[in-house]
C-alpha positions as a Markdown table, in Angstrom:
| # | Residue | x | y | z |
|---|---|---|---|---|
| 1 | Met | 64.9 | -69.6 | -26.9 |
| 2 | Lys | 65.9 | -68.7 | -23.3 |
| 3 | Leu | 68.2 | -72.2 | -23.2 |
| 4 | Asp | 71.3 | -70.1 | -23.9 |
| 5 | Asp | 70.6 | -67.9 | -21.1 |
| 6 | Leu | 70.0 | -71.0 | -18.8 |
| 7 | Ala | 73.4 | -72.7 | -20.0 |
| 8 | Ile | 75.2 | -69.7 | -19.5 |
| 9 | Phe | 73.9 | -69.0 | -15.8 |
| 10 | Val | 74.6 | -72.7 | -14.8 |
| 11 | Asn | 77.8 | -72.8 | -16.4 |
| 12 | His | 79.0 | -69.6 | -14.8 |
| 13 | Lys | 77.7 | -70.5 | -11.3 |
| 14 | Ile | 79.1 | -74.0 | -11.1 |
| 15 | Thr | 82.5 | -73.9 | -13.3 |
| 16 | Arg | 84.9 | -73.2 | -10.2 |
| 17 | Arg | 82.8 | -75.2 | -7.6 |
| 18 | Gly | 82.3 | -77.8 | -10.0 |
| 19 | Ile | 85.8 | -78.6 | -10.7 |
| 20 | Ala | 86.8 | -78.3 | -7.1 |
| 21 | Lys | 84.3 | -80.8 | -6.4 |
| 22 | Gly | 85.0 | -83.2 | -9.7 |
| 23 | Leu | 81.3 | -82.2 | -11.0 |
| 24 | Ile | 83.0 | -81.9 | -14.7 |
| 25 | Ser | 80.5 | -85.0 | -16.1 |
| 26 | Val | 77.7 | -83.8 | -14.4 |
| 27 | Gln | 78.3 | -80.1 | -15.8 |
| 28 | Glu | 79.1 | -81.7 | -19.4 |
| 29 | Asp | 75.9 | -83.7 | -19.2 |
| 30 | Leu | 73.9 | -80.7 | -18.6 |
| 31 | Asn | 75.4 | -78.9 | -21.7 |
| 32 | Lys | 74.8 | -82.0 | -23.8 |
| 33 | Asn | 71.0 | -82.0 | -22.6 |
| 34 | Ile | 70.5 | -78.3 | -23.4 |
| 35 | Leu | 72.3 | -78.6 | -26.8 |
| 36 | Glu | 69.8 | -81.6 | -27.5 |
| 37 | Ala | 66.8 | -79.3 | -26.3 |
| 38 | Glu | 68.2 | -76.7 | -28.6 |
| 39 | Lys | 68.6 | -79.1 | -31.6 |
| 40 | Asn | 64.6 | -80.1 | -31.3 |
| 41 | Thr | 64.0 | -76.6 | -31.0 |
| 42 | Val | 65.5 | -75.6 | -34.1 |
| 43 | Lys | 63.7 | -78.6 | -35.9 |
| 44 | Val | 60.3 | -77.1 | -34.7 |
| 45 | Leu | 61.4 | -74.0 | -36.6 |
| 46 | Leu | 62.5 | -75.8 | -39.7 |
| 47 | Ile | 59.6 | -78.4 | -40.1 |
| 48 | Thr | 56.1 | -77.6 | -41.6 |
| 49 | Asn | 54.6 | -80.8 | -40.5 |
| 50 | Leu | 52.3 | -79.6 | -37.4 |
| 51 | Glu | 52.3 | -83.3 | -35.9 |
| 52 | Glu | 56.3 | -83.5 | -36.0 |
| 53 | Gln | 56.5 | -79.8 | -34.8 |
| 54 | Tyr | 54.4 | -81.2 | -31.9 |
| 55 | Arg | 56.5 | -83.9 | -31.3 |
| 56 | His | 59.8 | -82.3 | -31.1 |
| 57 | Leu | 58.4 | -79.9 | -28.7 |
| 58 | Met | 57.4 | -82.6 | -26.8 |
| 59 | Lys | 60.9 | -83.6 | -26.8 |
| 60 | Val | 62.0 | -80.3 | -25.4 |
| 61 | Lys | 59.6 | -80.1 | -22.5 |
| 62 | Gln | 60.8 | -83.6 | -21.6 |
| 63 | Ile | 64.4 | -82.8 | -21.8 |
| 64 | Ile | 64.1 | -79.6 | -19.6 |
| 65 | Lys | 61.9 | -81.1 | -17.0 |
| 66 | Val | 63.4 | -84.5 | -16.7 |
| 67 | Glu | 67.2 | -84.6 | -17.9 |
| 68 | Ile | 68.4 | -81.1 | -17.2 |
| 69 | Trp | 66.3 | -80.9 | -13.7 |
| 70 | Thr | 68.0 | -84.5 | -12.9 |
| 71 | Asp | 71.7 | -82.7 | -13.2 |
| 72 | Ile | 70.7 | -79.4 | -11.5 |
| 73 | Arg | 69.0 | -81.3 | -8.6 |
| 74 | Phe | 72.4 | -83.5 | -8.4 |
| 75 | Leu | 74.5 | -80.1 | -8.6 |
| 76 | Met | 72.5 | -78.5 | -5.8 |
| 77 | Ile | 72.8 | -81.7 | -3.5 |
| 78 | Asn | 76.4 | -81.9 | -4.0 |
| 79 | Lys | 76.6 | -78.0 | -3.3 |
| 80 | Ala | 77.7 | -77.1 | -6.5 |
| 81 | Ile | 75.0 | -74.3 | -6.9 |
| 82 | Thr | 73.5 | -72.8 | -4.0 |
| 83 | Pro | 69.5 | -72.4 | -3.1 |
| 84 | Gly | 69.7 | -68.7 | -4.4 |
| 85 | Glu | 70.6 | -69.7 | -7.8 |
| 86 | Ile | 68.6 | -72.7 | -7.7 |
| 87 | Thr | 65.7 | -69.9 | -7.3 |
| 88 | Glu | 67.0 | -68.1 | -10.3 |
| 89 | Leu | 67.3 | -71.4 | -12.4 |
| 90 | Ile | 63.4 | -71.8 | -11.5 |
| 91 | Arg | 62.7 | -68.4 | -12.6 |
| 92 | Lys | 64.4 | -68.6 | -16.1 |
| 93 | Gln | 62.9 | -72.6 | -16.4 |
| 94 | Leu | 59.4 | -71.2 | -15.7 |
| 95 | Glu | 60.0 | -68.5 | -18.2 |
| 96 | Ile | 61.0 | -70.9 | -20.7 |
| 97 | Asp | 58.2 | -73.5 | -19.9 |
| 98 | Lys | 55.9 | -70.6 | -20.5 |
| 99 | Asp | 57.2 | -70.0 | -24.2 |
| 100 | Leu | 56.9 | -73.7 | -24.9 |
| 101 | Asp | 53.2 | -73.8 | -23.9 |
| 102 | Arg | 52.6 | -70.9 | -26.0 |
| 103 | Trp | 54.2 | -72.5 | -28.6 |
| 104 | Val | 52.5 | -75.8 | -28.0 |
| 105 | Ala | 49.0 | -74.2 | -27.8 |
| 106 | Ser | 49.7 | -72.5 | -31.2 |
| 107 | Ile | 50.2 | -75.9 | -32.9 |
| 108 | Glu | 47.4 | -77.7 | -31.2 |
| 109 | Lys | 45.0 | -75.1 | -32.5 |
| 110 | Ala | 46.5 | -75.3 | -36.1 |
| 111 | Ile | 46.4 | -79.1 | -35.8 |
| 112 | Ser | 42.7 | -79.0 | -34.7 |
| 113 | Ala | 41.7 | -76.3 | -37.1 |
| 114 | Asn | 43.2 | -78.6 | -40.2 |
| 115 | Arg | 40.9 | -81.4 | -39.0 |
C-alpha cells in the first residue's frame, strides 16, 4: 500500500512547522491512524475469510477518510502544511482509494461468486 508514502510525506512536511506550532500530538495521532490502517491491511492479506477481509478493508477506508483527514485538516487550518502540500496529499489519497476500491471490488465479486 501507499500508506507509508503518505506517512513519510506528511511527517517530512510538518515536522519543523508542527514542532514550532506545538502540533506534536496531532502528528502522533496521524501516525497512529496510519499504523492502524496498515495493521488492518496486513490482516486482509493474512485472512482467508472473504467477509472478514471485506470488513477490514472497510475499516481501512474509514480510517483514511475520517481519522487521517481530520488530522490533516487540523494541520492545514493551523498552517502546519500548505495548500500545495494538501494538493499532493489529496493525490496520494486518491491513489490509495483507487487501490482499495479495486481490492474491495474483487472481494465483493468473490463473495457473490461463492453464494
